[in-house]
XYZ file of C-alpha atoms in Angstrom:
667
model
C -2.063 -54.455 -6.608
C -1.333 -53.241 -3.027
C 0.443 -49.694 -2.292
C 1.852 -48.848 1.082
C 1.261 -44.851 0.993
C 1.502 -41.916 4.033
C -0.888 -39.340 3.007
C -0.561 -35.630 4.568
C 2.223 -33.523 3.437
C 4.859 -36.187 2.601
C 4.542 -39.688 1.667
C 6.740 -43.009 1.975
C 8.315 -44.781 -1.137
C 5.759 -46.488 -3.122
C 5.759 -50.149 -3.992
C 4.999 -50.610 -7.590
C 6.828 -53.500 -8.592
C 3.375 -55.374 -9.875
C 2.079 -52.653 -11.681
C 1.455 -53.816 -14.962
C 0.457 -51.218 -17.890
C -3.245 -50.245 -18.151
C -5.274 -51.034 -21.312
C -8.382 -49.411 -21.999
C -10.319 -51.076 -24.860
C -13.301 -49.157 -26.649
C -16.185 -51.838 -26.071
C -17.872 -52.524 -22.985
C -16.877 -56.480 -22.854
C -13.179 -55.632 -22.478
C -13.874 -52.445 -20.178
C -11.375 -52.756 -17.282
C -12.952 -53.404 -13.845
C -12.699 -49.626 -12.651
C -14.344 -49.313 -9.405
C -16.487 -46.630 -7.964
C -14.651 -43.765 -6.314
C -12.337 -44.849 -3.491
C -14.116 -42.704 -0.733
C -12.048 -44.262 2.095
C -9.105 -43.434 0.586
C -10.101 -39.800 0.387
C -10.542 -39.979 4.136
C -6.874 -40.913 4.681
C -5.539 -37.605 3.221
C -3.306 -35.718 6.094
C -2.894 -39.000 8.378
C 0.360 -39.195 10.056
C 0.639 -42.872 10.036
C 1.582 -45.621 7.043
C -1.529 -46.905 5.800
C -1.683 -50.272 3.749
C -4.539 -50.300 1.709
C -6.312 -52.003 -1.667
C -6.305 -49.476 -4.259
C -8.904 -49.814 -6.882
C -9.063 -48.675 -9.891
C -11.262 -45.396 -10.285
C -13.038 -42.847 -12.094
C -10.644 -40.421 -10.192
C -7.504 -42.642 -11.467
C -8.886 -42.828 -15.002
C -9.077 -38.831 -15.290
C -5.976 -38.447 -13.686
C -4.096 -40.699 -16.059
C -5.521 -38.974 -18.973
C -4.227 -35.348 -17.759
C -1.029 -37.012 -16.994
C -0.500 -38.837 -20.217
C -1.542 -35.096 -22.108
C 0.887 -33.511 -19.406
C 3.979 -35.782 -20.018
C 6.867 -35.267 -22.506
C 8.391 -38.217 -23.774
C 11.529 -38.203 -22.645
C 10.452 -38.094 -18.971
C 8.422 -41.320 -19.844
C 11.375 -42.833 -20.855
C 13.367 -41.868 -18.127
C 10.299 -43.316 -15.484
C 10.638 -46.525 -17.293
C 14.004 -46.834 -17.231
C 13.680 -45.960 -13.212
C 16.616 -43.265 -13.849
C 16.946 -41.264 -10.538
C 15.284 -37.718 -11.390
C 13.490 -35.243 -9.368
C 10.438 -34.708 -11.201
C 8.369 -31.748 -9.935
C 4.493 -31.675 -10.832
C 2.035 -28.878 -10.302
C -1.431 -30.187 -10.372
C -4.853 -28.079 -10.389
C -5.949 -28.443 -7.000
C -4.719 -30.507 -3.807
C -7.453 -33.249 -4.372
C -5.295 -34.060 -7.899
C -2.110 -34.880 -5.732
C -2.318 -38.487 -4.712
C -4.300 -39.506 -8.097
C -1.357 -37.691 -10.036
C 1.598 -39.522 -8.347
C -0.283 -43.121 -8.424
C -0.425 -42.273 -12.342
C 3.027 -41.283 -12.931
C 4.420 -44.009 -10.762
C 2.729 -46.483 -12.724
C 4.599 -45.359 -15.734
C 8.065 -46.573 -13.576
C 6.868 -50.695 -13.611
C 9.471 -52.151 -11.410
C 10.754 -49.303 -9.515
C 10.486 -47.811 -5.858
C 9.157 -44.282 -6.592
C 9.489 -42.281 -3.927
C 6.851 -40.026 -3.457
C 6.571 -36.397 -2.032
C 2.918 -35.040 -1.783
C 2.507 -31.676 -0.545
C -1.404 -31.192 -0.702
C -1.774 -28.528 1.579
C 0.433 -25.854 3.191
C 3.653 -27.133 5.010
C 4.139 -28.652 8.111
C 7.807 -27.734 9.386
C 10.295 -30.033 10.419
C 9.845 -32.644 7.945
C 12.900 -33.506 5.930
C 12.877 -34.853 2.328
C 16.853 -35.068 1.533
C 16.721 -38.681 1.666
C 13.769 -39.076 -0.842
C 15.402 -36.635 -3.515
C 18.810 -38.509 -2.946
C 17.349 -41.506 -3.860
C 18.795 -44.078 -6.455
C 15.027 -44.379 -8.080
C 12.965 -42.099 -9.418
C 11.696 -39.167 -6.953
C 7.979 -37.406 -8.191
C 7.061 -34.473 -5.939
C 3.325 -33.252 -6.366
C 2.048 -30.257 -5.275
C -0.410 -27.693 -6.309
C 1.607 -24.641 -4.775
C 5.071 -24.908 -5.400
C 5.314 -22.435 -1.899
C 4.232 -25.819 0.083
C 7.303 -28.030 -1.033
C 10.807 -27.207 0.611
C 13.146 -25.282 -1.185
C 15.588 -28.576 -0.989
C 12.679 -30.373 -3.201
C 12.254 -27.579 -5.447
C 16.094 -26.719 -6.068
C 16.896 -31.013 -6.729
C 13.820 -30.976 -9.544
C 15.304 -32.002 -12.347
C 12.100 -31.181 -14.622
C 9.066 -29.544 -14.089
C 5.608 -30.772 -15.345
C 2.274 -29.136 -15.028
C -0.939 -30.937 -15.216
C -3.729 -28.619 -15.928
C -7.242 -29.004 -15.365
C -8.758 -31.087 -17.622
C -10.370 -29.322 -20.739
C -13.506 -30.620 -22.227
C -11.949 -32.983 -24.392
C -10.186 -34.671 -22.150
C -13.455 -35.305 -20.165
C -14.965 -36.567 -22.862
C -12.327 -39.139 -23.346
C -12.762 -39.938 -19.983
C -16.547 -40.728 -19.858
C -15.891 -42.335 -23.725
C -13.637 -44.583 -21.681
C -15.953 -45.044 -18.487
C -18.885 -46.075 -20.627
C -16.860 -48.339 -22.807
C -18.439 -46.117 -25.712
C -16.834 -46.272 -29.421
C -17.340 -42.497 -29.953
C -16.610 -39.535 -27.533
C -20.139 -37.334 -26.470
C -19.485 -33.858 -26.862
C -18.693 -31.853 -23.675
C -18.434 -28.057 -23.123
C -16.598 -25.609 -20.905
C -19.827 -24.681 -19.443
C -20.390 -28.217 -18.505
C -17.177 -28.728 -16.262
C -17.011 -25.234 -15.357
C -16.120 -24.909 -11.647
C -15.224 -28.574 -10.944
C -12.292 -30.350 -9.264
C -11.305 -33.842 -9.893
C -13.751 -35.116 -6.841
C -17.016 -33.680 -8.630
C -15.524 -34.864 -12.212
C -15.047 -38.384 -10.853
C -18.487 -38.382 -8.809
C -20.370 -37.415 -12.243
C -18.898 -40.944 -13.919
C -21.288 -43.560 -12.225
C -21.213 -47.520 -13.294
C -23.408 -48.601 -15.733
C -24.650 -45.135 -16.947
C -24.494 -43.672 -20.356
C -22.525 -41.133 -21.511
C -25.362 -38.694 -21.988
C -26.354 -39.526 -17.964
C -22.953 -38.499 -17.373
C -22.742 -35.230 -19.129
C -25.935 -34.630 -17.383
C -24.626 -35.323 -13.901
C -21.114 -33.149 -14.464
C -23.900 -30.296 -15.827
C -25.966 -30.172 -12.318
C -22.650 -30.334 -10.497
C -21.517 -27.312 -12.574
C -24.922 -25.552 -11.943
C -24.422 -26.382 -8.206
C -20.676 -24.883 -7.798
C -21.480 -21.849 -10.149
C -23.656 -19.668 -8.238
C -24.139 -16.232 -9.452
C -21.963 -13.874 -7.422
C -24.099 -11.888 -4.903
C -24.640 -8.509 -6.702
C -22.273 -5.562 -5.142
C -23.937 -1.900 -3.804
C -21.697 -0.138 -5.945
C -21.963 2.644 -8.248
C -20.771 2.407 -11.780
C -17.145 2.531 -12.269
C -17.232 4.346 -15.508
C -19.014 7.020 -13.861
C -16.800 7.809 -10.681
C -15.149 11.162 -10.780
C -12.519 12.840 -8.645
C -10.132 9.543 -7.906
C -7.392 10.623 -10.958
C -4.686 7.642 -11.142
C -6.567 5.466 -8.917
C -9.417 5.553 -11.150
C -7.223 4.905 -14.265
C -5.279 1.518 -12.519
C -8.901 0.651 -11.606
C -10.564 0.428 -15.240
C -7.312 -1.283 -16.300
C -7.538 -3.737 -13.464
C -11.051 -4.852 -14.163
C -10.168 -5.367 -17.880
C -7.489 -7.631 -16.732
C -9.552 -9.689 -14.702
C -11.965 -10.073 -17.551
C -8.664 -11.484 -19.231
C -8.254 -13.688 -16.866
C -12.095 -14.723 -16.817
C -11.746 -15.270 -20.451
C -8.595 -17.492 -20.257
C -6.659 -14.960 -22.136
C -4.433 -13.966 -19.516
C -3.214 -15.737 -15.776
C -4.317 -14.444 -12.765
C -0.638 -14.475 -11.426
C -0.477 -11.258 -13.576
C -2.771 -9.396 -11.522
C -1.949 -6.571 -9.485
C -3.008 -5.074 -6.107
C -2.591 -1.897 -4.686
C -2.903 0.070 -1.189
C -5.815 3.131 -1.710
C -4.599 5.992 0.719
C -5.535 9.338 1.287
C -7.889 11.547 3.545
C -10.782 9.895 5.110
C -14.008 9.939 3.061
C -12.612 10.348 -0.454
C -14.160 7.009 -1.463
C -11.621 4.607 -0.739
C -14.202 2.048 -0.306
C -16.619 2.889 -2.899
C -13.607 2.460 -5.455
C -12.678 -1.291 -4.579
C -16.759 -2.081 -4.226
C -17.103 -0.301 -7.925
C -14.131 -2.438 -9.215
C -15.366 -5.616 -8.048
C -19.108 -4.991 -9.446
C -17.718 -4.014 -12.810
C -15.298 -7.152 -12.943
C -18.233 -9.546 -11.559
C -16.195 -11.540 -9.354
C -16.442 -12.372 -5.213
C -15.692 -9.365 -2.941
C -14.762 -10.129 0.376
C -13.959 -7.049 3.286
C -12.625 -7.138 6.168
C -10.236 -4.748 8.469
C -7.868 -5.290 11.382
C -10.423 -4.303 13.733
C -12.838 -6.952 12.313
C -9.892 -9.423 13.012
C -10.020 -8.653 16.943
C -13.904 -8.187 17.004
C -14.724 -11.416 15.185
C -12.437 -13.428 17.286
C -11.120 -13.725 20.846
C -8.696 -10.820 20.287
C -5.712 -13.065 21.450
C -2.611 -13.942 19.399
C -3.855 -17.176 18.109
C -7.181 -16.121 17.514
C -6.239 -12.660 15.680
C -3.952 -15.268 13.359
C -6.688 -17.623 12.877
C -9.657 -14.585 11.840
C -7.189 -13.599 9.103
C -6.404 -17.386 7.609
C -10.350 -17.254 7.673
C -10.679 -14.744 5.684
C -8.365 -15.754 3.353
C -9.285 -19.129 3.352
C -13.032 -17.747 2.473
C -11.537 -15.877 -0.502
C -10.056 -18.836 -2.076
C -13.557 -20.287 -1.442
C -15.346 -17.897 -3.109
C -13.375 -17.921 -6.212
C -13.293 -21.740 -6.596
C -16.996 -21.989 -5.900
C -18.174 -19.683 -8.324
C -15.183 -20.305 -10.965
C -14.314 -16.876 -11.341
C -10.319 -17.280 -11.752
C -10.065 -14.719 -9.415
C -11.598 -12.790 -6.381
C -11.492 -9.210 -4.552
C -10.515 -9.030 -0.971
C -10.529 -5.040 0.585
C -8.496 -4.792 4.219
C -9.537 -1.661 5.441
C -7.734 0.427 8.099
C -4.468 -1.579 7.287
C -2.683 1.013 8.998
C -3.784 -0.444 12.376
C -1.636 -3.456 11.500
C 1.857 -1.395 12.977
C 5.198 -0.901 11.108
C 7.618 -3.155 12.946
C 10.400 -0.491 12.847
C 8.110 1.735 15.077
C 7.559 -1.301 17.491
C 8.455 -1.051 21.226
C 10.430 -4.568 22.315
C 6.745 -5.353 24.356
C 4.631 -4.263 21.575
C 6.796 -6.439 19.459
C 6.444 -9.493 21.188
C 2.826 -9.653 20.264
C 2.361 -8.219 17.271
C 5.293 -10.114 15.244
C 3.843 -13.255 14.602
C 0.524 -11.195 13.905
C 2.423 -9.185 11.137
C 4.697 -11.901 10.228
C 1.345 -14.412 9.469
C 0.022 -11.646 7.324
C 3.111 -10.928 5.580
C 2.839 -14.862 4.424
C -1.029 -15.351 3.966
C -0.948 -11.888 1.690
C 2.024 -13.091 -0.404
C 0.324 -16.798 -0.789
C -2.942 -14.994 -1.906
C -1.012 -13.610 -4.607
C 0.384 -16.500 -6.207
C -3.351 -17.597 -6.027
C -4.259 -14.700 -8.183
C -6.627 -13.253 -5.765
C -6.603 -9.239 -5.909
C -6.205 -7.539 -2.584
C -7.055 -3.781 -1.997
C -6.326 -2.235 0.982
C -7.417 1.330 2.664
C -5.657 3.741 4.699
C -5.079 7.147 5.576
C -2.091 7.110 6.867
C 0.469 5.626 4.250
C 3.522 6.214 6.087
C 2.251 3.683 8.642
C 2.302 1.020 6.617
C 4.842 -1.869 7.241
C 7.396 -1.423 4.307
C 7.565 -5.216 3.709
C 3.423 -5.066 2.943
C 4.330 -2.132 0.119
C 6.418 -4.471 -1.844
C 5.878 -5.898 -5.186
C 4.391 -9.461 -4.525
C 2.258 -8.293 -1.690
C 0.528 -4.473 -2.352
C 2.624 -3.483 -5.476
C 1.095 -0.078 -5.816
C 0.094 2.806 -3.825
C -2.482 5.081 -4.753
C -3.390 8.399 -3.807
C -7.261 9.219 -3.961
C -7.400 12.641 -2.689
C -10.271 15.622 -2.216
C -12.090 16.005 -5.205
C -11.237 19.205 -6.963
C -14.117 21.471 -8.263
C -14.885 19.734 -11.868
C -14.958 16.647 -9.773
C -17.295 17.794 -6.899
C -19.728 19.156 -9.447
C -20.047 15.581 -11.205
C -20.599 14.409 -7.624
C -23.447 16.681 -6.720
C -24.902 15.651 -10.342
C -24.678 11.955 -9.649
C -25.964 12.065 -6.127
C -28.557 14.618 -7.497
C -29.968 12.360 -10.116
C -33.125 13.725 -11.879
C -33.570 16.053 -9.231
C -32.712 20.044 -9.665
C -31.514 19.581 -13.472
C -31.275 23.511 -13.372
C -29.123 23.642 -10.676
C -26.071 25.639 -10.983
C -23.769 22.574 -10.064
C -20.258 24.752 -10.601
C -21.808 27.313 -7.773
C -22.339 24.224 -5.469
C -18.925 22.922 -6.466
C -17.353 26.119 -5.624
C -19.442 26.417 -1.918
C -18.507 23.140 -0.993
C -14.395 23.708 -1.035
C -12.707 20.813 0.687
C -15.750 18.578 0.639
C -15.148 14.747 0.314
C -17.425 12.616 -1.846
C -18.819 11.314 1.136
C -19.549 14.859 2.519
C -21.493 15.467 -0.664
C -23.732 12.726 -0.893
C -24.827 13.606 2.802
C -25.550 17.335 1.744
C -27.897 15.807 -0.773
C -29.423 13.249 1.897
C -29.591 16.029 4.115
C -31.360 18.614 1.429
C -33.993 15.853 0.700
C -34.925 15.147 4.186
C -35.226 19.057 4.562
C -37.726 19.086 1.751
C -39.462 15.937 3.278
C -42.553 15.190 1.090
C -42.508 18.525 -1.440
C -39.701 18.617 -4.048
C -36.256 19.514 -3.196
C -34.831 22.802 -4.117
C -31.765 24.785 -4.416
C -32.467 26.552 -0.736
C -32.575 23.063 0.662
C -29.270 22.159 -0.876
C -27.470 25.498 -0.211
C -28.678 25.207 3.348
C -26.659 21.945 3.772
C -23.580 23.133 1.739
C -23.376 26.510 2.801
C -26.074 27.892 5.598
C -26.526 31.031 6.659
C -23.321 32.838 8.170
C -24.109 33.586 12.026
C -20.530 34.597 12.770
C -19.908 38.080 13.793
C -19.746 40.648 10.500
C -16.481 42.169 12.215
C -14.814 38.602 12.627
C -16.238 37.620 8.957
C -14.201 40.316 7.421
C -11.239 40.037 9.550
C -11.381 36.095 8.262
C -12.343 37.192 4.374
C -8.690 39.626 4.615
C -6.840 36.589 6.246
C -7.627 34.066 3.554
C -7.535 37.072 0.759
C -4.169 38.059 1.975
C -2.943 34.123 1.613
C -3.912 34.451 -1.793
C -2.762 37.206 -3.021
C 0.983 37.213 -1.795
C 0.951 33.635 -3.120
C -0.005 34.697 -6.527
C 2.607 37.375 -6.128
C 5.423 34.728 -5.546
C 4.228 32.873 -8.501
C 2.270 30.184 -6.743
C -0.771 28.220 -8.047
C -4.077 28.920 -5.696
C -6.952 26.731 -6.753
C -9.314 28.038 -4.187
C -10.400 30.733 -1.221
C -13.197 30.367 0.517
C -15.009 31.767 3.904
C -17.378 29.081 4.129
C -16.679 27.526 7.695
C -15.824 23.738 7.681
C -14.785 21.479 10.562
C -11.851 23.039 11.937
C -11.650 25.774 10.038
C -13.168 29.295 9.497
C -11.888 29.740 5.704
C -9.539 28.133 3.760
C -7.150 28.927 0.744
C -5.815 26.111 -1.421
C -2.187 26.667 -2.621
C -0.287 24.096 -4.761
C 3.096 23.592 -3.930
C 4.217 21.814 -6.928
C 7.718 21.283 -6.443
C 8.831 17.903 -6.128
C 12.305 18.457 -4.903
C 12.373 22.174 -3.789
C 15.275 24.358 -3.516
C 15.579 26.729 -0.448
C 14.265 29.641 -2.427
C 10.782 27.572 -3.152
C 10.740 26.717 0.450
C 11.065 30.127 1.590
C 8.198 31.114 -0.730
C 6.070 28.445 1.021
C 6.359 29.671 3.969
C 6.174 33.465 3.267
C 2.630 32.001 1.672
C 1.990 30.568 4.989
C 2.748 33.490 6.762
C 1.073 35.887 4.579
C -2.292 35.850 6.483
C -0.816 36.502 9.845
C 0.892 39.507 8.223
C -2.370 40.535 6.637
C -3.774 40.478 9.936
C -0.938 42.334 11.259
C -0.974 45.161 8.346
C -4.402 45.507 7.527
C -6.680 44.314 10.341
C -6.543 44.369 14.412
C -3.354 42.674 14.696
C -2.393 39.087 14.853
C -4.700 36.207 16.380
C -4.985 32.781 17.065
C -6.238 31.569 13.875
C -2.873 31.614 12.252
C -1.731 29.162 14.547
C -1.979 26.617 11.978
C 0.072 28.012 9.312
C 2.860 28.632 11.718
C 2.904 25.056 12.709
C 3.264 24.254 8.926
C 5.372 26.817 8.443
C 7.632 25.978 11.506
C 8.045 22.336 10.082
C 9.087 23.645 6.955
C 11.964 25.652 7.837
C 13.142 23.284 10.558
C 13.221 20.512 7.615
C 15.502 22.797 6.028
C 17.890 22.962 8.696
C 17.787 19.556 10.152
C 16.657 16.918 7.458
C 16.976 18.362 3.726
C 20.382 20.016 4.000
C 19.519 23.398 2.255
C 20.516 25.533 5.501
C 24.093 25.139 6.410
C 24.799 21.511 8.161
C 23.979 18.463 5.784
C 24.008 16.116 9.007
C 20.463 14.714 8.710
C 19.038 14.669 12.341
C 15.263 13.730 11.695
C 12.865 12.927 9.167
C 10.372 15.224 7.984
C 7.678 13.595 9.830
C 9.283 13.866 13.627
C 10.750 17.059 12.936
C 8.250 18.963 15.569
C 9.648 17.163 18.439
C 13.368 17.818 17.419
C 12.423 21.572 17.619
C 10.621 20.958 20.936
C 13.520 19.469 22.335
C 16.947 21.756 20.861
C 16.501 24.975 22.137
C 19.312 26.126 19.794
C 17.374 24.293 16.381
C 14.648 26.391 17.547
C 16.466 29.422 17.850
C 17.399 29.006 14.250
C 13.942 28.156 13.133
C 12.652 31.555 14.515
C 15.045 33.914 13.425
C 13.823 32.610 9.780
C 10.408 33.009 10.659
C 10.956 36.821 11.814
C 12.858 37.366 8.439
C 9.935 35.463 6.414
C 7.349 37.548 8.149
C 8.936 40.648 7.210
C 9.176 39.962 3.643
C 5.308 38.785 3.847
C 4.100 41.887 5.487
C 6.276 44.323 2.504
C 4.230 42.553 -0.263
C 0.859 42.595 2.316
C 1.480 46.464 2.497
C 2.636 46.731 -1.738
C -0.798 44.686 -2.313
C -2.966 45.823 -0.049
C -5.512 47.071 -2.603
C -5.747 43.733 -4.156
C -5.853 41.933 -0.871
C -8.991 44.262 0.142
C -10.793 43.916 -3.218
C -10.530 40.028 -3.150
C -11.773 40.326 0.270
C -15.221 42.065 -0.206
C -15.467 39.514 -3.123
C -15.670 36.316 -0.311
C -17.717 38.751 1.492
C -19.892 38.875 -1.420
C -19.771 35.453 -2.897
C -18.339 33.564 0.195
C -15.992 31.216 -2.464
C -13.776 32.265 -5.380
C -11.855 29.967 -7.605
C -8.080 30.513 -8.067
C -8.647 32.253 -11.588
C -11.538 34.303 -10.141
C -9.272 35.635 -7.056
C -6.376 36.466 -9.629
C -8.372 38.630 -12.115
C -9.574 40.393 -9.085
C -5.947 40.657 -7.880
C -4.192 41.849 -11.160
C -7.195 44.828 -11.787
C -4.929 46.584 -8.805
C -1.810 47.873 -9.330
C 1.012 46.990 -6.170
C 2.470 50.029 -4.068
C 5.848 50.340 -4.814
C 7.577 52.624 -2.051
C 10.576 54.582 -3.344
C 13.064 56.061 -1.078
C 14.155 59.524 -2.344
C 17.569 59.912 -3.212
C 19.410 63.182 -1.820
C 21.061 64.911 -4.694
C 24.642 65.834 -4.494
C-alpha cells in the first residue's frame, strides 16, 4: 500500500483505493505482517513538503485501529464505506495519535479519496481548508485540540467523534493480537498510566510474549510516573485567616482529586486571582493547594519572564510559552490529570485600557499572547492561580470566565486568625503564652509578619528556650516615644473609636502600638455595600474625629491626621463627582481617580472643603459630648497599648455623654 501524505498542520488527499480490509487472526501462523514501529514516519511530522512513503503496518496502527473501532458508531462506518461527502471531526488523546487515527479511519473507506486535515500542533495562520471540506468524498479532520482547527472546519463538521486513550482492556486486546495469542493477559490501569501512543507501541515487540510486552509497558509507566517533588507548604486544613479563599481552595482540592480519579473532567476546574495587601499569604495558599492536591506546581512572575529571557518582545513571549509548555509536560509526565501554575505579580502585566499609544506598540503583542496561552491552558484542564496587590490594575479580559474565573480577596487576618497563626508558628514553644494578647498587640500584622515575629524571638533567645518576653519584644517592643506625644496619640485614636461607636459604626480594634507608617490605628468597619449620602457622612465624621479630638481635647490640630483628611476628601469628592449623591448626576470620574479631579477643579475643591468643614463641626460636637468616654479609652490604651472593639465599647458605655441644653427664656 502506498500513501501520499503531507504531515504537519494539514495533510493532502490520501489515495487509499488499493486498501483491503484488514483481518487479524488469533493464531500465530496467520498473524498479519505488522512491522516494528515506523520510526522514520514519525520524523515526517511537521514537514512542509508532500512525501510518498511505504507505510508498514505497525503496533501504533494496530492500537489506533482498535481505539477507532471502539469509538466509531455504525452510521459513520456506513457513510465512510459509501464514500459520502461528510466532514468527520475526530478528537484524539494527543498529537501523536493524529496520523494513525486518520489512517485507521480512511481504511474504512476503500476505493475513495479521503481528504485529511490533521492538526497535531498549534495552528499555523494562512492555511485554507475550504477546498477539503468542499470535497465530493469524505473528509476526516483529526486533532487533539479543537482550537487547533480552523473555524471553517469546525463549523462544517457533520459529526464529532472522540477517540479516547486506550483503556486496559483495549491494550490487552492489542497485546493479544500482536503476540498472536488466543487469550488476553490482564492489564491494569496502573500498568499503562502516563503512556502515550508511541509508548504503548514501543512496548509491543516482534516475537515477544504477552507477559514480556506487559512488563515492558509497566517499566515505561514507572519511568513516566515519577513522584512529584514535595512542595514546601503548610497543611491546607490548618491555614486560617483566608476567609472565602480558603473555602474555595478546599473545594478545588476535592475537585482535582475527582479529576485524578476519573470522576470528573479537568475542564471543570476553576482558576482564580488571589488579591489583597502584601504579605497576606497568597503564595502560601497557592502552594498549599498544590501540596494538598498532589499535582505538579510551577511558579513564575511577570518579572521572571523578563529576567529569564532577553527582555525583548519575542523573548518575553517565548519565556511565557516555555512556562506553559513546562506545565503541560509536568502534567503529562506525571499523569496527574492537571497541574497548577502560579503567576505572581500579575498586575505587572498592564491593563490595555491604561496603555499609552507608545506603550501599546510593545505591550499589546505580549498581552494578547498571554491571553491566548492562558485560555489554551484552561482548555487543557490546567489550574491557574495568580496573585496581585492591585486587582483594579488587571486587564478585564484576564478576569473573565475561561481564563481566571474568580477573584478572591485575602485580607489582613483578624484577631482570632492572628492568635491561630501565632500558635502555628510557635508549635510546641510557649504553650502557656496568652495568644489573645499577642494577637491584640499585633493588630494589622500579616501572616508573614507574625512568622517574622516568631523567628525574631527565637533568634533573640539563641541557645536558651524562647520566652514570652522575647516574643513581646518583637511584637510590641518597649515604647520609646515621648510620653506627651504618646498621650496625644492615645487621645487621637480614642476619639476615632468613641465617635465611630456613637455613630453606630463597628470598631474591631484600637491600638497605639507603632507600626510601619502609623503611630496608632483604629479599625472601623464600613459595611454598607451601597452607602447613602447619610452613611458616607458618618464615615467622614468618624475619619475626622481624630483631628476633632486633637482640637477639642488636645493641644490642637497636628499633621498626624493627614491620611484621615485624604480619605475624607476622596469620599466627599466621590459624592459630588462620581456617585451622584451631592447634586449633579454627571459622573466626571471614577472613585480611584477622584483626587486628581479635586486637584484640577477649583470649584469642586471649594465645595468639598465646605462639606469637610461642616462635618468637622459635627465631629467636634460629638467629641465634646463624649469627652469623658474618650479620655477613659485613652487611659486604657496607655495602660494596655491595644483594645478590642468590644473592650473600647464597654469603657465608653460606662460614661454618659454630656449634652448641653440651651436655657429657654420665659415669656
